PDB file of C-alpha atoms in Angstrom:
ATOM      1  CA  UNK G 111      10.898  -5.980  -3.761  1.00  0.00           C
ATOM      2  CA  UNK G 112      12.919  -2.813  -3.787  1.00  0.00           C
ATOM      3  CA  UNK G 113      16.434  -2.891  -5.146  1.00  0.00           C
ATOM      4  CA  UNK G 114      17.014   0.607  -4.090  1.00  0.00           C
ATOM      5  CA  UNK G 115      16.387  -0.659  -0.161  1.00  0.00           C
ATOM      6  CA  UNK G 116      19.524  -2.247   1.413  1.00  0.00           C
ATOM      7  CA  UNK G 117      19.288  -5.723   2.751  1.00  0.00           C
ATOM      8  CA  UNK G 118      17.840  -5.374   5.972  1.00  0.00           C
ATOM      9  CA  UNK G 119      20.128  -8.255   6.822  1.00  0.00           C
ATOM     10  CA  UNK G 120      22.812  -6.293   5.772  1.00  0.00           C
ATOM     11  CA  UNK G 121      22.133  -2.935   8.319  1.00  0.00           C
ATOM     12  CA  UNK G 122      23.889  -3.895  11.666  1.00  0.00           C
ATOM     13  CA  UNK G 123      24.454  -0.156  12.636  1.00  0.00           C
ATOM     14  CA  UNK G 124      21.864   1.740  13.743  1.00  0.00           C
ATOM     15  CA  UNK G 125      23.262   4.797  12.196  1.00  0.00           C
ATOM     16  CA  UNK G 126      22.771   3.526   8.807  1.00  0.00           C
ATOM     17  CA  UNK G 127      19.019   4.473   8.952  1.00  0.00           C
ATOM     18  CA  UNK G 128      19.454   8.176   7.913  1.00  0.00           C
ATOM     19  CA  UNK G 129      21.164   6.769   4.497  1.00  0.00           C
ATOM     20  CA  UNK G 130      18.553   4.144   3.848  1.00  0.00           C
ATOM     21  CA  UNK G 131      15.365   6.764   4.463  1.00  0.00           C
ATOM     22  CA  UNK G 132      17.397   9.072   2.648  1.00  0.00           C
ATOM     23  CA  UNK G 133      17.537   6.937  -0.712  1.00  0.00           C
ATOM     24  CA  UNK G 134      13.692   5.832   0.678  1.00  0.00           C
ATOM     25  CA  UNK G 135      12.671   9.092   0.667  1.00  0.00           C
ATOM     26  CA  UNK G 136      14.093  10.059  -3.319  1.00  0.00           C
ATOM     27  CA  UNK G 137      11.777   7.816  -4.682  1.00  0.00           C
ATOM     28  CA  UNK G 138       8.459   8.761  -2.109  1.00  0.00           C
ATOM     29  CA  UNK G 139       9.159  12.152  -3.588  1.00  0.00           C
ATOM     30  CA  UNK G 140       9.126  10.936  -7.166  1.00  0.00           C
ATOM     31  CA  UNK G 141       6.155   8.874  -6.755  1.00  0.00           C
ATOM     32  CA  UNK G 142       4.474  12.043  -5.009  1.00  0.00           C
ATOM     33  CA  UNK G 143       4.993  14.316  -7.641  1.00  0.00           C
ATOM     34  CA  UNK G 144       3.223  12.029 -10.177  1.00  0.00           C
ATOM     35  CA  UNK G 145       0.296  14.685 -10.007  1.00  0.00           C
ATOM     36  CA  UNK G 146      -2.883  14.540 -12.106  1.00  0.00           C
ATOM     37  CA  UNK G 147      -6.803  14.766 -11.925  1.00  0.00           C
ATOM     38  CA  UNK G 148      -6.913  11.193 -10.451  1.00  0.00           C
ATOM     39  CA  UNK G 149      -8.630  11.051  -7.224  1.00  0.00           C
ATOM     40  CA  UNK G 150      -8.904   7.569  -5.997  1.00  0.00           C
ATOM     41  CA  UNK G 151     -11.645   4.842  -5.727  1.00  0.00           C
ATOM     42  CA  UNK G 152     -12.372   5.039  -2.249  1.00  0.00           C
ATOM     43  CA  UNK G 153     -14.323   1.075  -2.750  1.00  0.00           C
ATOM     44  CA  UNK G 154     -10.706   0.080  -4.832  1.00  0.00           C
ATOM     45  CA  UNK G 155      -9.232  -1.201  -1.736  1.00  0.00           C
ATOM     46  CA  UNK G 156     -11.859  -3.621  -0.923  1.00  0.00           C
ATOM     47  CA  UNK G 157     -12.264  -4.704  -3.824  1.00  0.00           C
ATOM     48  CA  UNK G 158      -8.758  -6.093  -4.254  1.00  0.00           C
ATOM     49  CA  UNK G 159      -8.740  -7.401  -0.732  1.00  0.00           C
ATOM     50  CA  UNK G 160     -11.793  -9.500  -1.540  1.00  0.00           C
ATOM     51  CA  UNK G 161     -10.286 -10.918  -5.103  1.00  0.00           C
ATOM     52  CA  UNK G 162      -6.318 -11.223  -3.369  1.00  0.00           C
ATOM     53  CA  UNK G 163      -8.585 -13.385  -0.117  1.00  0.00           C
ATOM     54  CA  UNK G 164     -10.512 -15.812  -3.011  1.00  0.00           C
ATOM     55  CA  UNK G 165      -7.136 -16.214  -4.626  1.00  0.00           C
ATOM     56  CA  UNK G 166      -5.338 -17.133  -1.199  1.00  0.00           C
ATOM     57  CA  UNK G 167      -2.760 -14.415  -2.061  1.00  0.00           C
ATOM     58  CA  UNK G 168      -0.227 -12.793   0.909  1.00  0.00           C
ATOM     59  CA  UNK G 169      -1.032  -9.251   2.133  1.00  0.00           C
ATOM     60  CA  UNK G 170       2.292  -8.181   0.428  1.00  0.00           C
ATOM     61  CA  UNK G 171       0.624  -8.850  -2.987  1.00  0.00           C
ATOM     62  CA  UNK G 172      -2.638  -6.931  -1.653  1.00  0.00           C
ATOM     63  CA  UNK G 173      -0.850  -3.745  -1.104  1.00  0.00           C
ATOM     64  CA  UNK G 174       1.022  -4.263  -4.481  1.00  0.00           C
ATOM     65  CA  UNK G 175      -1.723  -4.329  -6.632  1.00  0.00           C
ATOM     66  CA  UNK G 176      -3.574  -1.241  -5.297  1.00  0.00           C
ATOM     67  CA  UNK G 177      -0.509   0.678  -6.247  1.00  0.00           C
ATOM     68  CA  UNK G 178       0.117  -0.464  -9.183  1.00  0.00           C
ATOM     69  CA  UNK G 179      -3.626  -0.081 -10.273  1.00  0.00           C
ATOM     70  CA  UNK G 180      -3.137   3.392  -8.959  1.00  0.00           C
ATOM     71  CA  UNK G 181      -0.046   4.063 -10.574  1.00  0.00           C
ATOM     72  CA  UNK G 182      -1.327   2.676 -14.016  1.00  0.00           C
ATOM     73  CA  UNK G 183      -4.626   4.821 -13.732  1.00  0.00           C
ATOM     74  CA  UNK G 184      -2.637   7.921 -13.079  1.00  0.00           C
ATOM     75  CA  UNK G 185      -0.954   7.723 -15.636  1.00  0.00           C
ATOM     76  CA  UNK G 186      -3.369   6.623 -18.138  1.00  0.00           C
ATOM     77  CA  UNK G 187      -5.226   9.716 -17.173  1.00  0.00           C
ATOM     78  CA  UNK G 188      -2.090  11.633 -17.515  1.00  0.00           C
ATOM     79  CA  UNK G 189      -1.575  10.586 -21.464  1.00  0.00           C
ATOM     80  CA  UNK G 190      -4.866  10.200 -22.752  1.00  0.00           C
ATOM     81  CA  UNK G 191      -7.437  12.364 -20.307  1.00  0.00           C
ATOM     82  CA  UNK G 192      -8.064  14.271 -23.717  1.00  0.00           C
ATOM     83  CA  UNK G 193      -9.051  11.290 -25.940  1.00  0.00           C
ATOM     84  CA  UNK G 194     -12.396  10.190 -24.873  1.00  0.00           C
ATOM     85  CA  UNK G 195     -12.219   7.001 -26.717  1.00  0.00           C
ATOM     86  CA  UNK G 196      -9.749   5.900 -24.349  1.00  0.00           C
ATOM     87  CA  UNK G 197     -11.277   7.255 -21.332  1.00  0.00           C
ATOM     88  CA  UNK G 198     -14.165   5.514 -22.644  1.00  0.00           C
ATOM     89  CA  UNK G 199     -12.469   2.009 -23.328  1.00  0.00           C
ATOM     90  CA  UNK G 200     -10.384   2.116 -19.625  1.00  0.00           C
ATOM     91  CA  UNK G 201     -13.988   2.438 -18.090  1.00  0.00           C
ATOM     92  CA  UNK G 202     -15.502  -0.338 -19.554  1.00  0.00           C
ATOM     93  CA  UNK G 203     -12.554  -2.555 -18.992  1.00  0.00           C
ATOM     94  CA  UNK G 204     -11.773  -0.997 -15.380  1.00  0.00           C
ATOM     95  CA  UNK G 205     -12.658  -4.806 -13.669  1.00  0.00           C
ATOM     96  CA  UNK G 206     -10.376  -6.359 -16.427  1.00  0.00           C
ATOM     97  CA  UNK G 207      -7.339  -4.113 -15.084  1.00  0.00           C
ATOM     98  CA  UNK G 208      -7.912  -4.659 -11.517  1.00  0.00           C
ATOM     99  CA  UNK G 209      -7.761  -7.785 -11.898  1.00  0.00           C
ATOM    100  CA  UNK G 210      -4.586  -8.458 -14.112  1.00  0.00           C
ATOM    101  CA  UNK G 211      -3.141  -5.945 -11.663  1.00  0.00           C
ATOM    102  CA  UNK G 212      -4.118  -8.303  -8.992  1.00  0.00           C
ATOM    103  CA  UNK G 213      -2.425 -11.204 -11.612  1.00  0.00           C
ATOM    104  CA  UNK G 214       0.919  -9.667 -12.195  1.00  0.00           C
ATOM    105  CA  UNK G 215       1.343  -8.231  -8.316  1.00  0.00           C
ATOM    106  CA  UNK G 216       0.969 -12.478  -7.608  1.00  0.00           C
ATOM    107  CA  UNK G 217       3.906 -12.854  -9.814  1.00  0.00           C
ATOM    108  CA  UNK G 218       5.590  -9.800  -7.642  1.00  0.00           C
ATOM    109  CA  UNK G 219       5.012 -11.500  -4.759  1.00  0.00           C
ATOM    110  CA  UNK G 220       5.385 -15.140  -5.035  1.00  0.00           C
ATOM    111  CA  UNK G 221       6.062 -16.504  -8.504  1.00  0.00           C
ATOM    112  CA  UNK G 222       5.156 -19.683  -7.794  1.00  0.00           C
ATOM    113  CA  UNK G 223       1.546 -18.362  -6.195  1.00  0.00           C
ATOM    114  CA  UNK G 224       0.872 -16.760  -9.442  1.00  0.00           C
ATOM    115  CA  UNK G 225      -2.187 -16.722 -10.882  1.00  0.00           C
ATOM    116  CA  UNK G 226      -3.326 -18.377 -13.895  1.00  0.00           C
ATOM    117  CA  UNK G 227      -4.404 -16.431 -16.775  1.00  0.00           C
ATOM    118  CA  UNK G 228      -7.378 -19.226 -16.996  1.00  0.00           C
ATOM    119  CA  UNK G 229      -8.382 -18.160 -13.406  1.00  0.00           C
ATOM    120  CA  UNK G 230      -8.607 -14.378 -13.897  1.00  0.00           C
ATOM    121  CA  UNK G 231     -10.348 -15.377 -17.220  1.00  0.00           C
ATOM    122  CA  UNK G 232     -12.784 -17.525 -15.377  1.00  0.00           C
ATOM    123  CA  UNK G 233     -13.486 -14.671 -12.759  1.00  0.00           C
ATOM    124  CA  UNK G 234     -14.302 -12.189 -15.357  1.00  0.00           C
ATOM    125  CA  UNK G 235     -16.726 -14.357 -17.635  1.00  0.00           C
ATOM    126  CA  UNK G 236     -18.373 -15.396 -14.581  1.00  0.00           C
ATOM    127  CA  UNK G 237     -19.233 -11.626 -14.044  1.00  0.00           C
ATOM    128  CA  UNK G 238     -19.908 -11.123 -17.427  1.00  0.00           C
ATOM    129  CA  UNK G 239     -22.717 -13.497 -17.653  1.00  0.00           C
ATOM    130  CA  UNK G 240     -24.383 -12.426 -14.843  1.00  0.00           C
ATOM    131  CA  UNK G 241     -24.087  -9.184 -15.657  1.00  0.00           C
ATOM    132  CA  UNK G 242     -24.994  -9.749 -19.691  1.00  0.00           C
ATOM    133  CA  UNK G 243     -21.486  -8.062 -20.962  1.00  0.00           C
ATOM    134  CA  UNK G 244     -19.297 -10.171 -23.621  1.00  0.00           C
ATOM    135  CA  UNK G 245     -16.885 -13.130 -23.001  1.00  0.00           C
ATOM    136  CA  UNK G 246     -13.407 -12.425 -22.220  1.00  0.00           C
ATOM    137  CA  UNK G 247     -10.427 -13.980 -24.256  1.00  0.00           C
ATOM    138  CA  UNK G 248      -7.233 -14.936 -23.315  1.00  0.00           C
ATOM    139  CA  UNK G 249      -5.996 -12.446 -25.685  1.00  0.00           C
ATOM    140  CA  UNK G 250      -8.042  -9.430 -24.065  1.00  0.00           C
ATOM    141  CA  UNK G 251      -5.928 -10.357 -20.780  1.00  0.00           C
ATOM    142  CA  UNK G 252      -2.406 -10.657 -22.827  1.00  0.00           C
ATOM    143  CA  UNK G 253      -3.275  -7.624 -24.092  1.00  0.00           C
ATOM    144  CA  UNK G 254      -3.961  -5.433 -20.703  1.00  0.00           C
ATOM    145  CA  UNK G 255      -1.152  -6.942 -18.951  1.00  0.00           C
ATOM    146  CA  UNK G 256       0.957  -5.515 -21.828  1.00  0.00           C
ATOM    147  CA  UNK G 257      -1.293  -2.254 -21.838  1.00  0.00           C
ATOM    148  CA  UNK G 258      -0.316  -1.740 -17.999  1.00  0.00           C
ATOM    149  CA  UNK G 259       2.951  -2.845 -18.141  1.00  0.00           C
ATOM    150  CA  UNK G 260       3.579  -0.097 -20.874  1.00  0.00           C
ATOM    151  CA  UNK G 261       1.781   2.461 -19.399  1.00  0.00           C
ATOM    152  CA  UNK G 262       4.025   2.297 -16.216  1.00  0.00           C
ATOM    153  CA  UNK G 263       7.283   1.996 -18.050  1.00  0.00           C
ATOM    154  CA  UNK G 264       7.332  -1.569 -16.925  1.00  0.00           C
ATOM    155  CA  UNK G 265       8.497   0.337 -13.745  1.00  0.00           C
ATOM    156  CA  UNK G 266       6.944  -1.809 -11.065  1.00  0.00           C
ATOM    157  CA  UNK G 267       9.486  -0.811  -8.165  1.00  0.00           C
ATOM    158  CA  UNK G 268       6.997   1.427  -6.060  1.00  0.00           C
ATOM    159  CA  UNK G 269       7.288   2.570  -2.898  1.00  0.00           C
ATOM    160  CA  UNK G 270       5.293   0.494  -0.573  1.00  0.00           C
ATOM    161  CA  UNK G 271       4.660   0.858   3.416  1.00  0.00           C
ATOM    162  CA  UNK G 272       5.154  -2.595   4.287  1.00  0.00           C
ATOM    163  CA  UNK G 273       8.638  -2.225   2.995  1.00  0.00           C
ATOM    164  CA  UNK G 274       9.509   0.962   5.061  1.00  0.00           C
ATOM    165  CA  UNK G 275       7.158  -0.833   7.975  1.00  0.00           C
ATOM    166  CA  UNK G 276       9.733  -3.600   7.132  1.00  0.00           C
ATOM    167  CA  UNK G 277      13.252  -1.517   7.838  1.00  0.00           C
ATOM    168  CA  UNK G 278      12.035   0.435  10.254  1.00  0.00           C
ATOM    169  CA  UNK G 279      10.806  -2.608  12.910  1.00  0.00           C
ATOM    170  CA  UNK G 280      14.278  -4.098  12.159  1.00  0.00           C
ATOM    171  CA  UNK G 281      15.442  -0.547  13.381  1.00  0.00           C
ATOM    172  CA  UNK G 282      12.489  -0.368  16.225  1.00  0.00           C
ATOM    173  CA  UNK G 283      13.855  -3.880  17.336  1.00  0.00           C
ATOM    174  CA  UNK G 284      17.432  -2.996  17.932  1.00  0.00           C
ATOM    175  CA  UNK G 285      16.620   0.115  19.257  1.00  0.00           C
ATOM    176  CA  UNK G 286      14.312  -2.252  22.318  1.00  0.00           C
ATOM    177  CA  UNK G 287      17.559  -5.217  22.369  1.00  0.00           C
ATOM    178  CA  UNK G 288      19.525  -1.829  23.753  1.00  0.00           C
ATOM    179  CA  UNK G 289      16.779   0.330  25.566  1.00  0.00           C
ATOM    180  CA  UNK G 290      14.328  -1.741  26.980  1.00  0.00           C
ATOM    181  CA  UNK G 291      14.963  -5.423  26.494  1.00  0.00           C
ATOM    182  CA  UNK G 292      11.986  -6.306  28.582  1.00  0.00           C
ATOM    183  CA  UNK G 293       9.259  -4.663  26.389  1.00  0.00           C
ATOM    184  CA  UNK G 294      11.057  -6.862  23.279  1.00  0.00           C
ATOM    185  CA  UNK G 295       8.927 -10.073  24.183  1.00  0.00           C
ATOM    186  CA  UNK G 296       5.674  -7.602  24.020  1.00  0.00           C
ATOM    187  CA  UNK G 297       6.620  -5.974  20.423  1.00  0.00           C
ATOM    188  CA  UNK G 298       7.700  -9.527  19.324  1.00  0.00           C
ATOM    189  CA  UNK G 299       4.210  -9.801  16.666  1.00  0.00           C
ATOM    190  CA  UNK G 300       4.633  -6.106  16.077  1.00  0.00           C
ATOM    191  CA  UNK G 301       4.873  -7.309  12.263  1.00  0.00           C
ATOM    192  CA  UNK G 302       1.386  -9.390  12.149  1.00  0.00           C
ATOM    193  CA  UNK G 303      -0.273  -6.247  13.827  1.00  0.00           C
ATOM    194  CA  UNK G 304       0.677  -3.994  11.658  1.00  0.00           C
ATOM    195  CA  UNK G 305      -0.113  -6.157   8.463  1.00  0.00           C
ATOM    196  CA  UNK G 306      -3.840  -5.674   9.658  1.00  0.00           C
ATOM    197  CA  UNK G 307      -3.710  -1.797  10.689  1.00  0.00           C
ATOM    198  CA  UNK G 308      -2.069  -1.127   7.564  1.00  0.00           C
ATOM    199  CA  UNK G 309      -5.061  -3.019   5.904  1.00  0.00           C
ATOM    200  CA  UNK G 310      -7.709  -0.692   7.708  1.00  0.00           C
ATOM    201  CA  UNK G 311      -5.153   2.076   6.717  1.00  0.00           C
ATOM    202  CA  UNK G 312      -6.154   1.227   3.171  1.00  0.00           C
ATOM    203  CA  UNK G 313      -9.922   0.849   3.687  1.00  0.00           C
ATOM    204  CA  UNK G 314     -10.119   4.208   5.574  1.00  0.00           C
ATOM    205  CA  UNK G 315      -7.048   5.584   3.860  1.00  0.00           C
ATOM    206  CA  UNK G 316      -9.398   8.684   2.288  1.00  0.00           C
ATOM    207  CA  UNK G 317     -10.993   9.564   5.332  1.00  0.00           C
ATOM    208  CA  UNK G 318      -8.137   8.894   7.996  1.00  0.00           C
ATOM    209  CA  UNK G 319      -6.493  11.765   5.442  1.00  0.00           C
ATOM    210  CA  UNK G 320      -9.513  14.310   5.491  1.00  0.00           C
ATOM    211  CA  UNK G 321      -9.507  14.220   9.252  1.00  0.00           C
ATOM    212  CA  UNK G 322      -5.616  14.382   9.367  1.00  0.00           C
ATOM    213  CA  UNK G 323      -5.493  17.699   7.092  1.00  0.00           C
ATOM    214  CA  UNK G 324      -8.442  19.134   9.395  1.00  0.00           C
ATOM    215  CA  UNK G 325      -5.857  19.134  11.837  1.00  0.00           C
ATOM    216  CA  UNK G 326      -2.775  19.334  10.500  1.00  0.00           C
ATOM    217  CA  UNK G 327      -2.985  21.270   7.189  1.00  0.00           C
ATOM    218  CA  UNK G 328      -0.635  22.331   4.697  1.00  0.00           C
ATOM    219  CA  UNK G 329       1.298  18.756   5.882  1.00  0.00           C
ATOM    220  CA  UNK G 330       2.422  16.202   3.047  1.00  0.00           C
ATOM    221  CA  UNK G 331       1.300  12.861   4.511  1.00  0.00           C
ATOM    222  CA  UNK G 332       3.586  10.524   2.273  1.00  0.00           C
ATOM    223  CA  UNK G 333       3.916   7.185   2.513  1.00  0.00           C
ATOM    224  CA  UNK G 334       6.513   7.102   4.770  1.00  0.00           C
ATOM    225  CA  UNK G 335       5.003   9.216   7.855  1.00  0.00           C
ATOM    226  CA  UNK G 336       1.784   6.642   6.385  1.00  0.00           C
ATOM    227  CA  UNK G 337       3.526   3.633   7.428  1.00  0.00           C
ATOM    228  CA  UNK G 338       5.322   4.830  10.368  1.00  0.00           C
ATOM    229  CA  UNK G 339       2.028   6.148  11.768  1.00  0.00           C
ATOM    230  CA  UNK G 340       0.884   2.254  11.329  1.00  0.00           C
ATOM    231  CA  UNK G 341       3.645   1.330  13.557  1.00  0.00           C
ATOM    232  CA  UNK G 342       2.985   3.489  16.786  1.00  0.00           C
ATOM    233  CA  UNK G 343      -0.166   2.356  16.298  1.00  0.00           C
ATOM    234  CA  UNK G 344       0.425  -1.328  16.572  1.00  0.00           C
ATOM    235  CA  UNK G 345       2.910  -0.298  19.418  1.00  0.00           C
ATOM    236  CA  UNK G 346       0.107   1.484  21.520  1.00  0.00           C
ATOM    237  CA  UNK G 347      -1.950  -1.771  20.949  1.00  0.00           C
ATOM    238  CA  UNK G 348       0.912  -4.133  22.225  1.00  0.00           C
ATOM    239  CA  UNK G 349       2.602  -1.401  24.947  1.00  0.00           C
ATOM    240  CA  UNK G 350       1.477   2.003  25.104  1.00  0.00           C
ATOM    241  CA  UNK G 351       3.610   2.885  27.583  1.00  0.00           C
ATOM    242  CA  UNK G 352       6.331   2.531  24.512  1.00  0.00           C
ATOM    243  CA  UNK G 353       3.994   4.451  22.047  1.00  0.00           C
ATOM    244  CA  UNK G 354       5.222   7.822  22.427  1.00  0.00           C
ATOM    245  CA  UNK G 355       8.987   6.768  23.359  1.00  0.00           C
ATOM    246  CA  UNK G 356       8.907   5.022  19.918  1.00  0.00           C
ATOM    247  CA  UNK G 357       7.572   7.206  18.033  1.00  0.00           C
ATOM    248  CA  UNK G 358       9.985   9.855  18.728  1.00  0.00           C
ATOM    249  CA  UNK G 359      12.469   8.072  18.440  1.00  0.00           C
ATOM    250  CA  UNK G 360      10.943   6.732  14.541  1.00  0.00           C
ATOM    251  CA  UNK G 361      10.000  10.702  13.896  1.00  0.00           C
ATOM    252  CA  UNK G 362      14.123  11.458  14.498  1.00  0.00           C
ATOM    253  CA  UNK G 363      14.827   8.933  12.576  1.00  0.00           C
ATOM    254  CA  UNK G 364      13.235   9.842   9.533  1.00  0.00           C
ATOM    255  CA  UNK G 365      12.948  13.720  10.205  1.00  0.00           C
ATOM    256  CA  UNK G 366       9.210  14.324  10.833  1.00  0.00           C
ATOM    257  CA  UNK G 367       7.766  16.089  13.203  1.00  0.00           C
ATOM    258  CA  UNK G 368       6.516  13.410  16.063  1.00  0.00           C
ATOM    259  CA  UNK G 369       3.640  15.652  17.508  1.00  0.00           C
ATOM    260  CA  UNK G 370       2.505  15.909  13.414  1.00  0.00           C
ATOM    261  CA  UNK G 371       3.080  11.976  13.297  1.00  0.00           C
ATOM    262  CA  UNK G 372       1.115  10.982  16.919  1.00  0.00           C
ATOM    263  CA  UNK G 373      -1.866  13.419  15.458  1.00  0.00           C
ATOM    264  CA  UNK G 374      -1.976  10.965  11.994  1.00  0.00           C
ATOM    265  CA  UNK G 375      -1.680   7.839  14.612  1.00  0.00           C
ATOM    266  CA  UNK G 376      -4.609   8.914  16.401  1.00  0.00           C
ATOM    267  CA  UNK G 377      -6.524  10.143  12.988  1.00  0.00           C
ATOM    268  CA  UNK G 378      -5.643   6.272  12.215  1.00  0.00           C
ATOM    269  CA  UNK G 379      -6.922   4.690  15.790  1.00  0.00           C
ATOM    270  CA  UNK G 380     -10.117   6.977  15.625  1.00  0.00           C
ATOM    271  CA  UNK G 381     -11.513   5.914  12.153  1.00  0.00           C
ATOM    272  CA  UNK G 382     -10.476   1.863  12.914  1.00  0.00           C
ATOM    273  CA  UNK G 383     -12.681   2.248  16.308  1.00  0.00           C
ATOM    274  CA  UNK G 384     -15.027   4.562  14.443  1.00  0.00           C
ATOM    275  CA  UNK G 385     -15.514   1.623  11.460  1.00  0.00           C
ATOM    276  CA  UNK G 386     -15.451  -1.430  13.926  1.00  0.00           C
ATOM    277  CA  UNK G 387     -18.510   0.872  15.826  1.00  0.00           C
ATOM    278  CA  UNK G 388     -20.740   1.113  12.726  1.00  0.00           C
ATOM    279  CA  UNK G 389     -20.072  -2.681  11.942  1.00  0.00           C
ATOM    280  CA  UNK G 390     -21.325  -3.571  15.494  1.00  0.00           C
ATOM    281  CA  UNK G 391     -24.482  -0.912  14.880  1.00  0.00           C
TER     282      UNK G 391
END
């Protein structure tokens, strides 16, 4: 998804990881310094979950289309904050953009998964009527894929976790072959378990970040410390013993502080126990 990534395929040396997070790291620092008065949904998240799960759609496309609908909104805000006409029109058509967010990150993901225009259509009227609001066209769809597309430059090659989850498990893995070939069998479904922390990352993502800056402030949590933090996490599920050798090892790797990185793992493994609690209460 991200020509600026080499082919993991490609990356035989292990020393090769300081030039890939390097080139990684360029565009998490662009995408950082996108800065306006946006301050994120904190219900956004589930939302798209529960739309990408009725459409059958892969986690990758999930985590696609909250960053682009975040990336699109920042923007938006970023050209037209002063004009309330448009602030006006992008709140009553907020649903409309989730979704064909949700529409073109299908096409991202799988283009033969992607999702009907008729579908999305069908979705929105259905919440139109029972909410009493007008009947979406096909041309009202057109016309806010277009809308989004513009807004973001038709630049849709974001920095995600799951792709520097991706590199650095390849990394992780070769790292075991050579260390510790025994714990490889344990970390072999390190990938599934960190598809689902990284979704509870994303439902909690506001809070796991108030905590962290509690106890860490004045530190940039960027995506990538984000999605390396989701991998010692998995690894203290699967081996804990391995947790803390990994994650130095990770921190090294990508020049972060590991003490700063185990504090944002445990700011991650608190609020998953703390939201599994209040679902049992």
């Amino acid at each position: 998804m991200l020509d600026y990534i080499v082919q993991i395929s490609d990356l035989d040396n292990l020393s090769m990881i300081d030039d890939v997070f390097e080139t990684v790291s360029v565009k998490n620092s662009c995408q950082s310094s996108r800065s306006c008065h946006y301050v994120p949904d904190k219900k956004l998240p589930e939302v798209i979950f529960y739309f990408c799960d009725l459409f059958k759609l892969a986690p990758e496309a999930s985590f696609f289309a909250i960053e682009l609908f975040h990336e699109f909104t920042r923007k938006y805000i970023q050209q037209f904050s002063k004009q309330k006409d448009k602030m006006v029109s992008y709140c009553t058509k907020s649903t409309l953009y989730v979704l064909v967010c949700i529409q073109i990150s299908s096409k991202m993901s799988s283009h033969y998964k992607a999702i009907p225009q008729r579908c999305v259509i069908n979705h929105l009227n259905n919440m139109s009527i029972s909410r009493h609001r007008k009947i979406i066209s096909k041309r009202e769809v057109i016309t806010a894929e277009l809308e989004i597309l513009e807004t973001v430059n038709y630049d849709l090659n974001f920095l995600l976790p799951l792709d520097v989850i991706d590199i650095m498990l390849y990394f992780v893995q070769n790292w075991l072959k050579d260390n510790n070939p025994k714990a490889l069998e344990n970390c072999s479904h390190l990938k599934e378990t960190c598809l689902s922390i990284l979704e509870m990352v994303y439902l909690r993502q506001h809070q796991i970040l108030v905590d962290f800056m509690k106890d860490v402030p004045h530190t940039d949590c960027n995506q990538i410390m984000l999605s390396i933090a989701v991998i010692c996490v998995a690894v203290f599920i699967v081996d804990d013993d391995l947790s803390e050798i990994l994650a130095v090892f990770m921190a090294e790797r990508c020049k972060i502080d590991h003490t700063v990185l185990l504090k944002l793992s445990v700011c991650i493994i608190e609020n998953i126990y703390n939201s599994n609690t209040n679902k049992l209460n």
